[in-house]
Coordinates of C-alpha atoms in Angstrom, one line a residue:
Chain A
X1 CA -107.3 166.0 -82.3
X2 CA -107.5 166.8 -78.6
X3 CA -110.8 168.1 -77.8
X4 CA -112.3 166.4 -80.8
X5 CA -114.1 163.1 -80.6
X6 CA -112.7 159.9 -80.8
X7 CA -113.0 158.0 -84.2
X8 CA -114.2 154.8 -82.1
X9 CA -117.5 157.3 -80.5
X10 CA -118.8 154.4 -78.1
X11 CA -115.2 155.5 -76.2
X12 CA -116.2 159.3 -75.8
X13 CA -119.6 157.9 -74.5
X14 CA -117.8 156.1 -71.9
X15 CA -115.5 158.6 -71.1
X16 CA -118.3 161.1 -70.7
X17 CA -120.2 158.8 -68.3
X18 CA -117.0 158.7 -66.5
X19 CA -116.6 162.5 -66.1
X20 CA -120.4 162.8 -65.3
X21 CA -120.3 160.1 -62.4
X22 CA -117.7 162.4 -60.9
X23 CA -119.5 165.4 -60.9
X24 CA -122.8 163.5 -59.6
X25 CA -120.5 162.2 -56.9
X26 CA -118.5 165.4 -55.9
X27 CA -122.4 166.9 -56.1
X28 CA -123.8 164.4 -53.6
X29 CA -120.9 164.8 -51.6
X30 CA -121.3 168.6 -51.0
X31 CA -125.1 168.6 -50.4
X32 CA -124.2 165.6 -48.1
X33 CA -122.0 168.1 -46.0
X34 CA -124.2 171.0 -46.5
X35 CA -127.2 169.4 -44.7
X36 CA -124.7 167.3 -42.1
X37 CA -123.8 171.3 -41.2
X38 CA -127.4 172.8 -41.6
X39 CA -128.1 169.6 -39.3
X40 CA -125.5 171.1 -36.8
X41 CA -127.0 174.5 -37.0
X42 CA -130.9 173.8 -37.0
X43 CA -130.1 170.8 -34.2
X44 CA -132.1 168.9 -36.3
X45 CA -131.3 165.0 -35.5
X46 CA -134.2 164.4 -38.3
X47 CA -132.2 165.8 -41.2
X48 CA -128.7 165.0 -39.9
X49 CA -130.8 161.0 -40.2
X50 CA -131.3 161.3 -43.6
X51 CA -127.6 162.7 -44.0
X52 CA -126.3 159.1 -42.5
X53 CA -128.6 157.3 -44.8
X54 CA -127.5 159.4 -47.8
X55 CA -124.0 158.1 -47.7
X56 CA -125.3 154.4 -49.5
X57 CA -125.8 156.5 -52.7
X58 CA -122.2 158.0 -52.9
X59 CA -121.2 154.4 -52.0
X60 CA -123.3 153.2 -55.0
X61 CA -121.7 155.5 -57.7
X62 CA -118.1 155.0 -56.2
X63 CA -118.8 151.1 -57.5
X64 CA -120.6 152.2 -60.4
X65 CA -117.2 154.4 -61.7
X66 CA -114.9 151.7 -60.1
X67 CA -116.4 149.5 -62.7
X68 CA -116.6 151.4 -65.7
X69 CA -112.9 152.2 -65.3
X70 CA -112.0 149.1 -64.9
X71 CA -114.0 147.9 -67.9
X72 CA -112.2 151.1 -69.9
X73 CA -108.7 149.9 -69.1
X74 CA -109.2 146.3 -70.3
X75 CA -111.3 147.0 -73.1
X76 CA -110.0 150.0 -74.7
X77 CA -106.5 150.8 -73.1
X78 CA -106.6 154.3 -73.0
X79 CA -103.9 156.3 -73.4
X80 CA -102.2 159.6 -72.9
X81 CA -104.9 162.0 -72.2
X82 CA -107.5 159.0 -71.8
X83 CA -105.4 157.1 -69.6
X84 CA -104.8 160.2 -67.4
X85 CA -108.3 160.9 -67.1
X86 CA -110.2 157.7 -65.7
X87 CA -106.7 156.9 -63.3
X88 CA -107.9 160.5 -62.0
X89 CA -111.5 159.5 -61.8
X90 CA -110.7 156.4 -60.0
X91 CA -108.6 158.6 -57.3
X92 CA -111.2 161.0 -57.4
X93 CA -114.0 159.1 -56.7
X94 CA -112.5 157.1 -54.2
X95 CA -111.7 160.5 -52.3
X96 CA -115.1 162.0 -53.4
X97 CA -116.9 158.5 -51.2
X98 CA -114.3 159.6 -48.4
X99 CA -116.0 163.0 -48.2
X100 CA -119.3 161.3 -47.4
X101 CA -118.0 159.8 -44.8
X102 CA -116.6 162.1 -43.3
X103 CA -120.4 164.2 -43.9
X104 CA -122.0 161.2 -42.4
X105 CA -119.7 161.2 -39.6
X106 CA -120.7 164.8 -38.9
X107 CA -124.5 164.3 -38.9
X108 CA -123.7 160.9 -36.3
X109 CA -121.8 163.6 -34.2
X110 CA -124.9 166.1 -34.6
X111 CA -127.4 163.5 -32.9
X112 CA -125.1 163.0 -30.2
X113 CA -124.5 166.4 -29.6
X114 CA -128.4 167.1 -29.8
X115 CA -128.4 164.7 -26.2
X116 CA -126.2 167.7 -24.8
X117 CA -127.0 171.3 -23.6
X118 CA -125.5 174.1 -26.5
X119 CA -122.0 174.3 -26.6
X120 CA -121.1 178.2 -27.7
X121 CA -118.1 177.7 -30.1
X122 CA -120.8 176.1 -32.5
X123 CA -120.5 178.8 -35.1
X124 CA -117.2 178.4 -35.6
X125 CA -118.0 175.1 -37.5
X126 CA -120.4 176.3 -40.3
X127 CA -117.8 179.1 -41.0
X128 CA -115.3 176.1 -41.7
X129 CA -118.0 173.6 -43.2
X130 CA -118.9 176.9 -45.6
X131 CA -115.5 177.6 -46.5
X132 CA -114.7 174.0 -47.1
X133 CA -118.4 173.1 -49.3
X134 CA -117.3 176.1 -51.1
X135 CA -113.7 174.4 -52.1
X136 CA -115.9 170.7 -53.1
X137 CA -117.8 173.2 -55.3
X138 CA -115.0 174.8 -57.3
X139 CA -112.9 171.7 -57.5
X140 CA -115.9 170.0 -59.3
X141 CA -116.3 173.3 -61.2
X142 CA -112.7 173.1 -62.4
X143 CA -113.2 169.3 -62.8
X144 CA -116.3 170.0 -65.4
X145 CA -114.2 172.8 -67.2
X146 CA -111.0 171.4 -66.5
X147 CA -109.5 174.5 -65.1
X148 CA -106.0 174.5 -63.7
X149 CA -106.2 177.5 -62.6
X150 CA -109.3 177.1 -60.7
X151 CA -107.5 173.9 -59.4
X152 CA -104.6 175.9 -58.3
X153 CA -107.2 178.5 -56.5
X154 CA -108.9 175.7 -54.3
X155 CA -105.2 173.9 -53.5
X156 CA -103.8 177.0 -52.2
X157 CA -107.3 177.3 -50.1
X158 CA -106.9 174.5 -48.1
X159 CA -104.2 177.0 -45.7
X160 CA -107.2 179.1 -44.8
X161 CA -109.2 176.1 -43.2
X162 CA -106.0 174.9 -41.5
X163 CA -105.8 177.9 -39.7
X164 CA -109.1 178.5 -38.6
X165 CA -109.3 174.9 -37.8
X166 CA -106.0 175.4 -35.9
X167 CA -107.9 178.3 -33.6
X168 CA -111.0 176.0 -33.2
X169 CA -108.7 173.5 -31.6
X170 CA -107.5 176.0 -29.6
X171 CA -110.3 177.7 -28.4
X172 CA -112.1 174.1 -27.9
X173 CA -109.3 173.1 -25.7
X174 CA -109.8 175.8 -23.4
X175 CA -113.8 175.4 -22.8
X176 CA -112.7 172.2 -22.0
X177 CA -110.4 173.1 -19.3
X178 CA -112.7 176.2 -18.3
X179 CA -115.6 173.6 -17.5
X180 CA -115.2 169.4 -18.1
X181 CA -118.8 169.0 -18.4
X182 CA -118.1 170.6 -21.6
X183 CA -115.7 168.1 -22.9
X184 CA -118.0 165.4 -24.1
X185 CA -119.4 167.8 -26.4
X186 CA -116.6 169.7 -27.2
X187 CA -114.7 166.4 -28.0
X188 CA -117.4 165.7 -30.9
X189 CA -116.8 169.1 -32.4
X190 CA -113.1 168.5 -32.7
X191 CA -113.7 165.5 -34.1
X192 CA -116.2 167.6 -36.4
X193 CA -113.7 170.0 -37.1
X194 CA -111.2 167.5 -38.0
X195 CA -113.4 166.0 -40.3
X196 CA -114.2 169.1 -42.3
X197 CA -110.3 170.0 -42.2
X198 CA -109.7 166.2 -43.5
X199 CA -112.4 167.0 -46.2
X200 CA -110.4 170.8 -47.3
X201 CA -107.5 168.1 -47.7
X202 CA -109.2 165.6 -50.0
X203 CA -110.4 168.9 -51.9
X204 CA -106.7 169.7 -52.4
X205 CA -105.9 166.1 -53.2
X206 CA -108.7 166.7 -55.9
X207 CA -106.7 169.6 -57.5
X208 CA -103.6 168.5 -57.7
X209 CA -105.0 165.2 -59.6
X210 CA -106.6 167.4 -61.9
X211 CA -104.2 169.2 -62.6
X212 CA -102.4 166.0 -63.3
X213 CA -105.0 164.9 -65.1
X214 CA -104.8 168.1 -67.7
X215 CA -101.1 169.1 -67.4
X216 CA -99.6 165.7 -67.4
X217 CA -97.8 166.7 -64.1
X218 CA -98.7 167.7 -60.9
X219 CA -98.6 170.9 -59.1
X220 CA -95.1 172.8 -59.4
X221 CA -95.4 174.6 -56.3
X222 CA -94.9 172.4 -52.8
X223 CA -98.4 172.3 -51.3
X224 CA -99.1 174.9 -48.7
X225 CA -99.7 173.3 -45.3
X226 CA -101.1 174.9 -42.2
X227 CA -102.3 172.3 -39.8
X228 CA -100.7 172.8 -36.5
X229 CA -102.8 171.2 -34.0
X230 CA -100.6 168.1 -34.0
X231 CA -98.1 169.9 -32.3
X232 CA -100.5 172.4 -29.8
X233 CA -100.3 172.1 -26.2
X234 CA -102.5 174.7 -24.0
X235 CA -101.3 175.4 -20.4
X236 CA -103.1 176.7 -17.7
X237 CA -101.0 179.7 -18.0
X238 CA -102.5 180.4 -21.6
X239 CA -105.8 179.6 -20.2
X240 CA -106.7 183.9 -20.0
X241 CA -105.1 184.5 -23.2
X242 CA -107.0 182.2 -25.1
X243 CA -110.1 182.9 -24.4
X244 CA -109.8 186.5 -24.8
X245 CA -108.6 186.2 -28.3
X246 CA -111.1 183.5 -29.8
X247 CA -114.2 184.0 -28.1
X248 CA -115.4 186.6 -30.8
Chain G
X1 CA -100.2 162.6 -50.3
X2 CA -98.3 160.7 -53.2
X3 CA -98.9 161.7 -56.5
X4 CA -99.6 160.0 -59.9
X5 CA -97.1 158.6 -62.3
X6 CA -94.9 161.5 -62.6
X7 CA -93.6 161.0 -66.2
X8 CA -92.6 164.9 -66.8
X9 CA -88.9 163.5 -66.0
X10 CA -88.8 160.1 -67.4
X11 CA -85.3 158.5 -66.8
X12 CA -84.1 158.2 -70.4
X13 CA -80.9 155.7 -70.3
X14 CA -78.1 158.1 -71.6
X15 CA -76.6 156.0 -74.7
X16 CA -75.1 156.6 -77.5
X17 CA -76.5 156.8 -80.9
X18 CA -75.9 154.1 -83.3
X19 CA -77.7 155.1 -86.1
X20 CA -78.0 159.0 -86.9
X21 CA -80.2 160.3 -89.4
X22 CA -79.5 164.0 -90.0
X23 CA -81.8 165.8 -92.4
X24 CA -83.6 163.1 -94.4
X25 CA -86.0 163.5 -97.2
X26 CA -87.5 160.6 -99.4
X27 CA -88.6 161.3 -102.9
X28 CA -90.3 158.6 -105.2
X29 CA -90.3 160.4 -108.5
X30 CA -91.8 164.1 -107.6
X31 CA -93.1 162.9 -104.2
X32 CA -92.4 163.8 -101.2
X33 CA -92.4 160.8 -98.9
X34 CA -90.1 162.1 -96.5
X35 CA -89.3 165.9 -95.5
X36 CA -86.2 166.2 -93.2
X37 CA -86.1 163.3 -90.9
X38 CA -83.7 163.8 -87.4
X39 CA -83.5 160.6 -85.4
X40 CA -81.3 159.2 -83.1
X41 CA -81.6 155.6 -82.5
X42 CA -79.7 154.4 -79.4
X43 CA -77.9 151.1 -78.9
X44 CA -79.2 148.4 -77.2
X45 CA -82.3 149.8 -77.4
X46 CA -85.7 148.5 -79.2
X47 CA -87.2 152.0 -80.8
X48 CA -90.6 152.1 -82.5
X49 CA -91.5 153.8 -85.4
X50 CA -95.3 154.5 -85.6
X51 CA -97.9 156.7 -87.7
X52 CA -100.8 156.6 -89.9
X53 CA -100.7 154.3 -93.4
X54 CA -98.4 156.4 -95.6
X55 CA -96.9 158.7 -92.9
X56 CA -93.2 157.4 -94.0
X57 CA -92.2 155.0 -91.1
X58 CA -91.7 152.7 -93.4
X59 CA -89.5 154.5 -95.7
X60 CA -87.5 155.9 -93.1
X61 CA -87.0 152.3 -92.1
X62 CA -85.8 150.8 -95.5
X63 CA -83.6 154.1 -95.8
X64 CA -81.7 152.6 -92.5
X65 CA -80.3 149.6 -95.0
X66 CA -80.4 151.6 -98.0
X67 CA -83.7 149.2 -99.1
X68 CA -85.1 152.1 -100.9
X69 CA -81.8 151.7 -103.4
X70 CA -84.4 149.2 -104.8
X71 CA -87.4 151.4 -105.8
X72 CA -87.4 152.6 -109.0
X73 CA -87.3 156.5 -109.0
X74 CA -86.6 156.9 -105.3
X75 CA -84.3 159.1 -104.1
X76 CA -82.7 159.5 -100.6
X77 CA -81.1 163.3 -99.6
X78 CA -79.6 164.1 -96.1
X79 CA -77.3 161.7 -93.9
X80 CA -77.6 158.8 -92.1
X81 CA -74.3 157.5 -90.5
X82 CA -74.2 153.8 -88.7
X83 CA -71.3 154.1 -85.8
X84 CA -70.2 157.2 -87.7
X85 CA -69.9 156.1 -91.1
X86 CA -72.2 157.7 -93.9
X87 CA -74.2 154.3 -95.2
X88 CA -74.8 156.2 -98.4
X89 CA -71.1 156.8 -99.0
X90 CA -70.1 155.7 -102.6
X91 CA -67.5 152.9 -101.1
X92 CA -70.3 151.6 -99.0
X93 CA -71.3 147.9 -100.0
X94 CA -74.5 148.0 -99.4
X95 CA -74.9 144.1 -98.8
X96 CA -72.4 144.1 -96.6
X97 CA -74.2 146.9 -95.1
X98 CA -77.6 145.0 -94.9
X99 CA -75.9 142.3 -93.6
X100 CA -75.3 144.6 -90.3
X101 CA -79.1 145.9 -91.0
X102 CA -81.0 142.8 -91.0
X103 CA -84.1 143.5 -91.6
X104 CA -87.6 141.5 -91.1
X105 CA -90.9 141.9 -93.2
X106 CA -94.6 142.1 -92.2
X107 CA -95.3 138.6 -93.9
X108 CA -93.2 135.9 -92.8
X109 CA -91.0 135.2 -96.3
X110 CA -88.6 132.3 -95.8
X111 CA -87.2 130.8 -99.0
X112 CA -88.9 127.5 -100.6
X113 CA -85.8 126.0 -99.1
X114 CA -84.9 123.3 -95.8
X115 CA -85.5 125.4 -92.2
X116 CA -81.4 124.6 -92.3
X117 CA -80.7 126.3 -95.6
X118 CA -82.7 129.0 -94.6
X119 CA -80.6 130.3 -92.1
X120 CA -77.5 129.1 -93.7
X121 CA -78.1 131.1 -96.8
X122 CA -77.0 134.5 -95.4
X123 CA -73.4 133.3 -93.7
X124 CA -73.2 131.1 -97.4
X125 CA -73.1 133.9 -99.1
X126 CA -71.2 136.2 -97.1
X127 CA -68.4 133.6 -96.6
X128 CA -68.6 133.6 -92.7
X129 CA -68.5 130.1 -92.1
X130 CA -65.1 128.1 -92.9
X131 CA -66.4 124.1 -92.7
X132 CA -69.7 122.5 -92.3
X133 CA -69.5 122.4 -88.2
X134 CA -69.3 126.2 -88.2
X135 CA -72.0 126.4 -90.4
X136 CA -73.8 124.1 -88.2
X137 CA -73.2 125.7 -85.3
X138 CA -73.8 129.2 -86.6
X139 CA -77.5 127.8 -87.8
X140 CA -78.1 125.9 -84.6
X141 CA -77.3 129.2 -82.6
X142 CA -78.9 131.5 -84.5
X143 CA -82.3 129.5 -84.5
X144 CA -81.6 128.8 -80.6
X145 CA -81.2 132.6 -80.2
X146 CA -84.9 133.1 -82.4
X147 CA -86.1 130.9 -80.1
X148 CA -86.9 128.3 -82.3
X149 CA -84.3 125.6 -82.0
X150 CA -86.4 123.3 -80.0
X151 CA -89.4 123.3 -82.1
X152 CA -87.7 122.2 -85.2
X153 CA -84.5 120.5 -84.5
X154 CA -86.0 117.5 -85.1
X155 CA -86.6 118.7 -88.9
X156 CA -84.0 121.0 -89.4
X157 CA -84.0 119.2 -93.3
X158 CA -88.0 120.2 -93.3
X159 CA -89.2 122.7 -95.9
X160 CA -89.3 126.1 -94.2
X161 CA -92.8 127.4 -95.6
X162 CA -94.3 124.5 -93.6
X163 CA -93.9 126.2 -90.2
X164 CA -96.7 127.8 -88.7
X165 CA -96.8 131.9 -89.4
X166 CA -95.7 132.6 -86.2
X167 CA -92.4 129.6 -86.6
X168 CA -91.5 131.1 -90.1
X169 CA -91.6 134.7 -88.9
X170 CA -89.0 133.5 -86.3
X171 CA -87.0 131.5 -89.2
X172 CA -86.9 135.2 -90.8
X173 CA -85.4 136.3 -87.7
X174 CA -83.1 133.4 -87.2
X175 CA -82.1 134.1 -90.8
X176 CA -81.3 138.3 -89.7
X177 CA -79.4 136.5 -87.0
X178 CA -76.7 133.9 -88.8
X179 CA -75.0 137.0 -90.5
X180 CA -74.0 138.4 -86.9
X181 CA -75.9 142.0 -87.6
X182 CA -75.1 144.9 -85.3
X183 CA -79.2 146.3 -85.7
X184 CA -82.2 144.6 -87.1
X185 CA -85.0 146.6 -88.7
X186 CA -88.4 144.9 -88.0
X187 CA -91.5 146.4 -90.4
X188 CA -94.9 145.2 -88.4
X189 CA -93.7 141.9 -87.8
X190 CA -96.3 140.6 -86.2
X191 CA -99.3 141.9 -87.9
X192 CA -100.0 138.7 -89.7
X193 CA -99.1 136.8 -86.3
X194 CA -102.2 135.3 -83.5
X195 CA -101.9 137.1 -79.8
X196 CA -99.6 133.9 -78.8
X197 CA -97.1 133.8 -81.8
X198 CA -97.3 137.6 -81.5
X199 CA -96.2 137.4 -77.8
X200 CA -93.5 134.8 -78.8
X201 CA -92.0 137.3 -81.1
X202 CA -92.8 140.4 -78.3
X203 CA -90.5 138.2 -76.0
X204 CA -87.8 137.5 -78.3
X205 CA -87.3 140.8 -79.1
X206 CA -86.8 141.7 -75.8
X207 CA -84.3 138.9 -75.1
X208 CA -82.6 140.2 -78.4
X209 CA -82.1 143.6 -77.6
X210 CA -79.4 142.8 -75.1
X211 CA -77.3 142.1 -78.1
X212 CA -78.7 144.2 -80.8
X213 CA -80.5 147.4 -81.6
X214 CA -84.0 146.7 -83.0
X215 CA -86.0 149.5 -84.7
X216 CA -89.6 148.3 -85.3
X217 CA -92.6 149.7 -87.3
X218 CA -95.7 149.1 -85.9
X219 CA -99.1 149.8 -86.2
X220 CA -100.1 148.5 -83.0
X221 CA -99.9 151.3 -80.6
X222 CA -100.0 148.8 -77.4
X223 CA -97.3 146.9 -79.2
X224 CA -95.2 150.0 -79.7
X225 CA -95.9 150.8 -75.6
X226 CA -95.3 146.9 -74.5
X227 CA -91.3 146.6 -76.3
X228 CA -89.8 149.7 -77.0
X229 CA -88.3 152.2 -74.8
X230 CA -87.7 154.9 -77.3
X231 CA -90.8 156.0 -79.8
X232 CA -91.3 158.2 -82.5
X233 CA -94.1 159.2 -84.2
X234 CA -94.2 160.1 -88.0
X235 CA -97.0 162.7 -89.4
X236 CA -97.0 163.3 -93.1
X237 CA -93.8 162.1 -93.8
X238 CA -91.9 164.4 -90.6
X239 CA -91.0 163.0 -87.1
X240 CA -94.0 165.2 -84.9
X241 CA -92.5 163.8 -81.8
X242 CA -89.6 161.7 -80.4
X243 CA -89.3 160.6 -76.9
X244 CA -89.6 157.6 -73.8
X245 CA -92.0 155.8 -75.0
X246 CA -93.6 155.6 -71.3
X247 CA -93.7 159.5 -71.8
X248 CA -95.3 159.6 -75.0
X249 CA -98.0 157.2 -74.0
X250 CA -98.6 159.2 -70.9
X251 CA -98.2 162.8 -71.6
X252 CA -97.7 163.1 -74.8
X253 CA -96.3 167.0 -76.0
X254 CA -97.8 167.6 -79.3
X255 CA -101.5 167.5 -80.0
X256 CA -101.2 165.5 -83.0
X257 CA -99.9 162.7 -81.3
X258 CA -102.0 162.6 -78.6
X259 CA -105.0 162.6 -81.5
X260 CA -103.3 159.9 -83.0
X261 CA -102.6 157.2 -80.2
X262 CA -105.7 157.9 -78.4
X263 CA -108.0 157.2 -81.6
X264 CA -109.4 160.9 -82.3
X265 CA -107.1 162.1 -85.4
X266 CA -109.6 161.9 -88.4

């Protein structure tokens, strides 16, 4: 029954090169981000290279799991359980080759900001790219061992990297309007940020499919939200006030 | 961001039972074949009945127009009421009472007779027609209604066992149709059927459930999930689990019939 093999056994080898492709993906993902960050720290335009080029192989397996499902729905209609699971690979994977991106994106931002003079607020960005490689690591861990609850831990996570994201913007903004010669580089590690904060939401994305993908349903709870920079303006008047709180 | 499918509240149309079966067990001599059947089966509605060989679909299904009165040594406890009425009442007539059940078998099984006689048999016998035109027009519409009418009205005086398999299976269900049943009980009626006659019949079925209920057995699980809204799934002669079908093709609740419809129950 569930949890046992499938009578037809050429199915459960398919559905275990599905699950595997994921986990090869969302593992190539993380070290992609890792060394896009590392890339960051070390200024190293060398590694944050090889970053951009490593992006063709998440591409590859994206299209080599797009395929497979594809061949699993028409040939062997999966259902129930089966069905659940390579619908949620084919989201997952297609979030998985966003996270890439967004890694490559980094390391593209890293040589540019390698042109520049260091820019203090730096550290603020491993803390986040940490936090967030940490939540591609346990959502791939609950993947593997399809835990919900482990889903559930990394979904509620995504509110932490909101909020320090939210103070990055902040305190970003107001080296910006402390000294403009900062802004070119402090306009790539928003965009940096960003990227990282988009990657914590893909991560929670991840969870709540799995979860769907094991529960049949998705998370009961209504996701816990925390971006706010949408919405922040900085006066001149709060100009002191930052600074003084997020300069640590 | 959106979610998947959600199928944990599926809308299930809110209609009313015609068929009840409270309590059910089938015995053929000391077996067991059935062990307390419940089932609803709602109007207007095409349910499936699926399960292993042997797990009693079948006999729940010839219990539904007392069928089973047939077998030798087979006896049927617990209640089964059509529109409220116990079918296993003693003043029941049960061909009267099939002729509200129709029912259609897994091998097409029209008689050695004209594709007219066929399905003028049934309203022959049951008196339903008072002239010849009636009669006419109750075989013309009953083989328009299976779909039929404009492949062989040109023959109608042809020998019905000379249709193709998937023609005579719908001459069987033209037949079901002439003596104006409320419910017609279909037991895998396409498994000796090609894709293409198979789809003819898939179609028809659908078209036919706007005027009747339909109750199918099936061992075709995609079958079961492409026509019927309402499935159930029979273990080992008891109902495991009864539901939407687009829930229990989905998210299935119980284990076994997850094992079963995905291909893992040994």
């Amino acid at each position: 029954m569930n949890g046992t093999g499938h009578i037809v056994t050429s199915f459960d080898t398919d559905l275990t090169e599905v699950r595997k492709t994921i986990i090869e993906m969302g593992g190539l993902a993380e070290s992609q981000l890792e060394a896009a960050i590392r890339a960051l720290v070390e200024r190293d335009s060398e590694l944050a290279q090889q970053t951009i080029e490593g992006d063709a192989a998440v591409d590859a397996l994206e299209h080599k799991l797009d395929n497979l499902a594809v061949k699993m729905l028409a040939l062997r209609n999966p259902v129930a359980d089966d069905l659940r699971l390579v619908i949620s690979a084919l989201k997952i994977a297609s979030l998985l080759e966003r996270v890439a991106d967004y890694a490559a994106n980094l390391a593209k931002r890293v040589i540019a900001l390698n042109k520049a003079p260091i820019v203090r607020p730096v550290s603020t960005i491993p803390r986040m790219g940490e936090m967030v490689r940490h939540m591609i690591h346990d959502a791939l861990t609950a993947y593997s061992k399809q835990d919900v609850d482990l889903a559930y831990d990394v979904w509620r996570r995504d509110k932490e990297v909101d909020e320090l994201y939210n103070s990055m913007f902040r305190e970003l903004l107001t080296y910006m309007m402390e000294d403009p010669r900062s802004i070119t580089s402090c306009t790539h590690l928003i965009f940096m940020a960003k990227n990282i904060e988009r990657i914590g939401d893909h991560m929670t994305n991840i969870a709540e499919i799995l979860i769907y993908q094991v529960k049949g349903h998705g998370p009961e709870e209504k996701r816990p939200k925390g971006d706010e920079t949408s919405t922040t303006m900085i006066t001149s008047d709060e100009l002191g006030v930052g600074q003084g709180a997020d300069s640590k | 961001m959106q979610m998947l499918a959600d199928v944990t509240t599926p809308e299930i149309e809110d209609v009313e039972a015609i068929i009840s079966a409270k309590d059910v067990s089938v015995f053929y001599g000391d077996k067991q074949a059935l062990n307390n059947v419940n089932l609803d089966i709602p109007a207007n509605q095409i349910t499936s009945l699926i399960g292993p060989s042997g797990c009693g679909k079948s006999t729940f299904l010839r219990c539904l127009n007392r069928m089973n009165d047939t077998v030798f040594g087979c006896r049927v406890e617990g209640n089964i009421t059509l529109d409220g009425q116990d079918i296993y009442a003693p003043e029941v007539d049960e061909v009267l009472l099939r002729a509200r059940v129709g029912m259609v078998f897994q091998k097409p099984n029209p008689f050695p007779k004209s594709i007219y006689d066929n399905v003028a048999y049934g309203p022959r016998i049951h008196g339903l027609t008072r002239d010849k035109d009636e009669l006419d027009e109750v075989v013309l519409t009953s083989l328009e209604k299976a779909g039929l009418l404009k492949e062989v009205k040109d023959r109608l005086n042809a020998t019905g066992t000379g249709l193709s398999g998937g023609q005579q299976q719908r001459l069987c269900i033209a037949r079901a149709l002439a003596v104006q049943p409320d419910i017609i009980l279909m037991d895998e009626p396409c498994s000796a059927l090609d894709p293409i006659a198979t789809a003819r019949i898939e179609e028809l079925i659908e078209e036919l459930r706007e005027n009747y209920t339909i109750i199918i057995v099936t061992h075709s699980m995609q079958q079961a999930a492409r026509i019927s809204q309402k499935t159930a799934f029979f273990h080992m002669g008891e109902i495991v689990e009864v539901g939407d079908t687009e829930q229990l093709f989905t998210n299935p609740r119980d284990d076994r019939t997850q094992g079963y419809i995905t291909g893992r129950f040994g």
